Amino acid sequence: MEIPPVVPPGRMSALPQTVLGLPDGWLLRPWEPYDAPALIASGTDPDIQHWNRTGRFTQARAEERIARYRANWEAEKAAIWAVAPAAGVPAAGLIGLADLDLPGGSGEILYWLLPAGRGSGVMAGAVARVSRWAFEELGLHRIRITHSVANPASCRIAEKAGFPLEGTMRGALLHADGWHDEHLHARLRTDGPVPT
């Protein structure tokens, strides 16, 4: 007997990438060409570069990446939002679902914030909001977050957003300073309401 896909083909691309509201006026919205400076800044920020593998951006490369974010939605490969402090204001960070396996019902949340957004507490709320969208509107079954064990800030965000620690993956990701063990956090749709 064939197992049907958890998320049927075409469901994600049929959904508009809506703006998702957060407390204190923050919002998650599709990336726009005027957000290119945020991508350029992410490539020169030492913390983002240490924990993420985003690389460096020229203006042209940033604009290409923003176009790819939109194309990846249509191709059902990833759902990437800009984290912005208000409508019409350039991005202060990024959050998204990547490594999507729609037939298998899973994906991985990734995120970063520029210094202007750090300490605001916005990212835990953004993780929870994207999770609710992924479970309730897209129909995923399992969402995971992985991060270096040497990055306690990401661990706090995952736990605050309702993603319990499941274990440690040894030597799981190569960073600029060598191989890092990674924490694995995950949440199932059946775990109950995502924290708000």
Coordinates of C-alpha atoms in Angstrom, one line a residue:
M1 CA 0.0 0.0 0.0
E2 CA 1.4 3.4 -1.0
I3 CA 1.7 6.0 1.8
P4 CA 0.1 9.3 0.7
P5 CA 2.2 12.5 1.1
V6 CA 1.7 14.3 4.3
V7 CA 1.6 17.6 2.4
P8 CA 0.3 17.1 -1.1
P9 CA 2.3 18.6 -4.0
G10 CA 1.1 22.1 -4.9
R11 CA -0.3 22.9 -1.4
M12 CA 2.5 25.3 -0.4
S13 CA 2.8 27.0 -3.8
A14 CA -1.0 27.6 -3.8
L15 CA -0.7 29.5 -0.4
P16 CA 0.3 33.1 -0.6
Q17 CA 3.3 34.0 1.5
T18 CA 1.4 36.1 3.9
V19 CA 2.6 38.6 6.4
L20 CA 2.7 37.1 9.9
G21 CA 2.3 39.5 12.8
L22 CA 4.3 39.4 16.0
P23 CA 4.0 41.4 19.3
D24 CA 5.3 45.0 19.5
G25 CA 4.8 45.7 15.8
W26 CA 7.3 43.2 14.6
L27 CA 6.3 41.2 11.6
L28 CA 7.4 38.4 9.3
R29 CA 7.0 39.2 5.6
P30 CA 8.4 38.2 2.2
W31 CA 11.8 39.6 1.4
E32 CA 11.8 42.7 -0.8
P33 CA 14.6 44.2 -3.0
Y34 CA 15.0 47.0 -0.5
D35 CA 16.1 44.4 2.1
A36 CA 19.4 43.7 0.2
P37 CA 21.4 45.8 2.7
A38 CA 20.3 43.4 5.5
L39 CA 21.7 40.5 3.6
I40 CA 24.9 42.4 2.9
A41 CA 25.2 43.2 6.6
S42 CA 24.6 39.6 7.6
G43 CA 27.7 38.6 5.5
T44 CA 29.9 41.0 7.5
D45 CA 28.4 40.3 11.0
P46 CA 30.9 38.1 12.9
D47 CA 28.1 36.4 15.0
I48 CA 26.0 35.5 12.0
Q49 CA 29.0 34.3 10.1
H50 CA 30.2 32.2 13.0
W51 CA 26.9 30.3 13.5
N52 CA 25.5 30.3 9.9
R53 CA 26.9 29.6 6.6
T54 CA 25.4 32.5 4.7
G55 CA 28.5 33.8 3.0
R56 CA 29.1 37.3 1.8
F57 CA 26.9 39.4 -0.4
T58 CA 27.4 42.0 -3.0
Q59 CA 24.3 44.1 -3.9
A60 CA 23.8 41.9 -7.0
R61 CA 24.2 38.7 -5.1
A62 CA 21.8 39.9 -2.4
E63 CA 19.2 40.8 -5.0
E64 CA 19.6 37.3 -6.6
R65 CA 19.2 35.6 -3.2
I66 CA 16.0 37.6 -2.5
A67 CA 14.6 36.5 -5.9
R68 CA 15.6 32.9 -5.0
Y69 CA 13.7 33.1 -1.7
R70 CA 10.5 33.9 -3.8
A71 CA 11.3 31.2 -6.4
N72 CA 11.9 28.6 -3.6
W73 CA 8.4 29.3 -2.3
E74 CA 6.9 28.6 -5.7
A75 CA 9.0 25.5 -6.1
E76 CA 8.1 24.3 -2.6
K77 CA 11.7 24.1 -1.5
A78 CA 11.8 26.7 1.3
A79 CA 9.7 29.4 3.1
I80 CA 11.9 32.3 4.0
W81 CA 10.6 35.5 5.7
A82 CA 12.2 38.8 6.6
V83 CA 12.0 39.7 10.3
A84 CA 11.2 43.4 10.4
P85 CA 10.4 45.8 13.3
A86 CA 7.5 47.4 11.4
A87 CA 5.8 47.6 8.0
G88 CA 7.9 49.2 5.3
V89 CA 11.1 49.0 7.4
P90 CA 14.1 47.0 6.1
A91 CA 14.7 43.5 7.6
A92 CA 16.5 43.1 10.8
G93 CA 16.8 39.3 10.4
L94 CA 15.7 36.2 8.7
I95 CA 13.6 33.2 9.6
G96 CA 12.4 30.3 7.5
L97 CA 11.7 26.7 6.9
A98 CA 14.2 24.9 4.8
D99 CA 15.2 21.3 4.1
L100 CA 11.5 20.8 3.4
D101 CA 10.3 17.2 2.9
L102 CA 6.7 17.9 2.2
P103 CA 5.8 14.3 1.3
G104 CA 7.4 13.2 4.6
G105 CA 5.9 16.2 6.5
S106 CA 9.0 17.7 7.9
G107 CA 11.3 20.8 7.7
E108 CA 13.9 22.7 9.6
I109 CA 13.7 26.2 11.1
L110 CA 16.6 28.5 10.5
Y111 CA 17.1 32.1 11.8
W112 CA 19.5 34.9 12.4
L113 CA 19.2 38.5 13.6
L114 CA 21.4 41.6 13.0
P115 CA 22.6 43.5 16.0
A116 CA 19.6 45.9 15.8
G117 CA 17.2 43.1 16.6
R118 CA 19.2 41.2 19.2
G119 CA 18.0 41.3 22.8
S120 CA 14.4 42.2 21.7
G121 CA 13.1 38.7 22.3
V122 CA 11.5 38.7 18.9
M123 CA 13.1 35.5 17.6
A124 CA 11.4 33.1 20.0
G125 CA 8.1 34.6 19.0
A126 CA 9.0 34.4 15.3
V127 CA 9.9 30.7 15.7
A128 CA 6.6 30.0 17.4
R129 CA 4.7 31.9 14.7
V130 CA 6.4 30.1 11.8
S131 CA 5.7 26.8 13.6
R132 CA 2.0 27.5 13.9
W133 CA 1.9 28.4 10.2
A134 CA 3.8 25.3 9.3
F135 CA 1.5 23.0 11.3
E136 CA -1.8 24.7 10.9
E137 CA -1.7 26.0 7.3
L138 CA 1.0 24.0 5.5
G139 CA 0.3 20.8 7.4
L140 CA 3.7 19.6 8.5
H141 CA 4.0 16.9 11.1
R142 CA 7.5 17.6 12.5
I143 CA 9.7 20.6 12.6
R144 CA 13.3 20.6 13.9
I145 CA 15.9 23.2 14.9
T146 CA 19.6 22.4 15.0
H147 CA 22.4 24.6 16.3
S148 CA 25.9 24.3 17.6
V149 CA 26.1 23.2 21.2
A150 CA 28.4 26.2 21.7
N151 CA 25.5 28.6 20.8
P152 CA 23.4 28.8 24.0
A153 CA 21.4 31.8 22.6
S154 CA 19.9 29.5 19.9
C155 CA 19.2 26.9 22.5
R156 CA 17.2 29.3 24.6
I157 CA 15.2 30.5 21.6
A158 CA 14.3 26.9 20.6
E159 CA 13.3 26.0 24.2
K160 CA 11.3 29.2 24.7
A161 CA 9.4 28.5 21.4
G162 CA 8.4 25.1 22.6
F163 CA 11.0 22.9 21.0
P164 CA 12.4 20.5 23.5
L165 CA 15.9 19.2 23.2
E166 CA 16.0 15.7 21.7
G167 CA 19.7 15.0 21.7
T168 CA 23.1 15.9 20.4
M169 CA 24.4 15.0 17.0
R170 CA 28.2 14.6 17.1
G171 CA 30.3 16.4 14.6
A172 CA 27.2 17.3 12.6
L173 CA 28.1 20.6 11.0
L174 CA 31.4 22.1 9.7
H175 CA 31.8 25.7 10.8
A176 CA 34.8 28.0 10.0
D177 CA 36.5 26.9 13.2
G178 CA 36.0 23.2 12.7
W179 CA 33.3 20.5 13.2
H180 CA 30.6 21.3 15.8
D181 CA 28.4 19.0 17.7
E182 CA 24.8 20.1 17.2
H183 CA 21.8 20.1 19.5
L184 CA 18.6 18.7 17.9
H185 CA 15.3 20.3 19.0
A186 CA 12.0 19.2 17.5
R187 CA 8.3 19.7 17.8
L188 CA 5.4 17.6 16.5
R189 CA 2.0 18.9 15.3
T190 CA 0.5 16.6 17.9
D191 CA 2.5 18.2 20.8
G192 CA -0.4 20.6 21.4
P193 CA -0.6 24.4 20.9
V194 CA 2.7 26.2 20.1
P195 CA 3.5 28.8 22.8
T196 CA 2.5 32.3 21.9

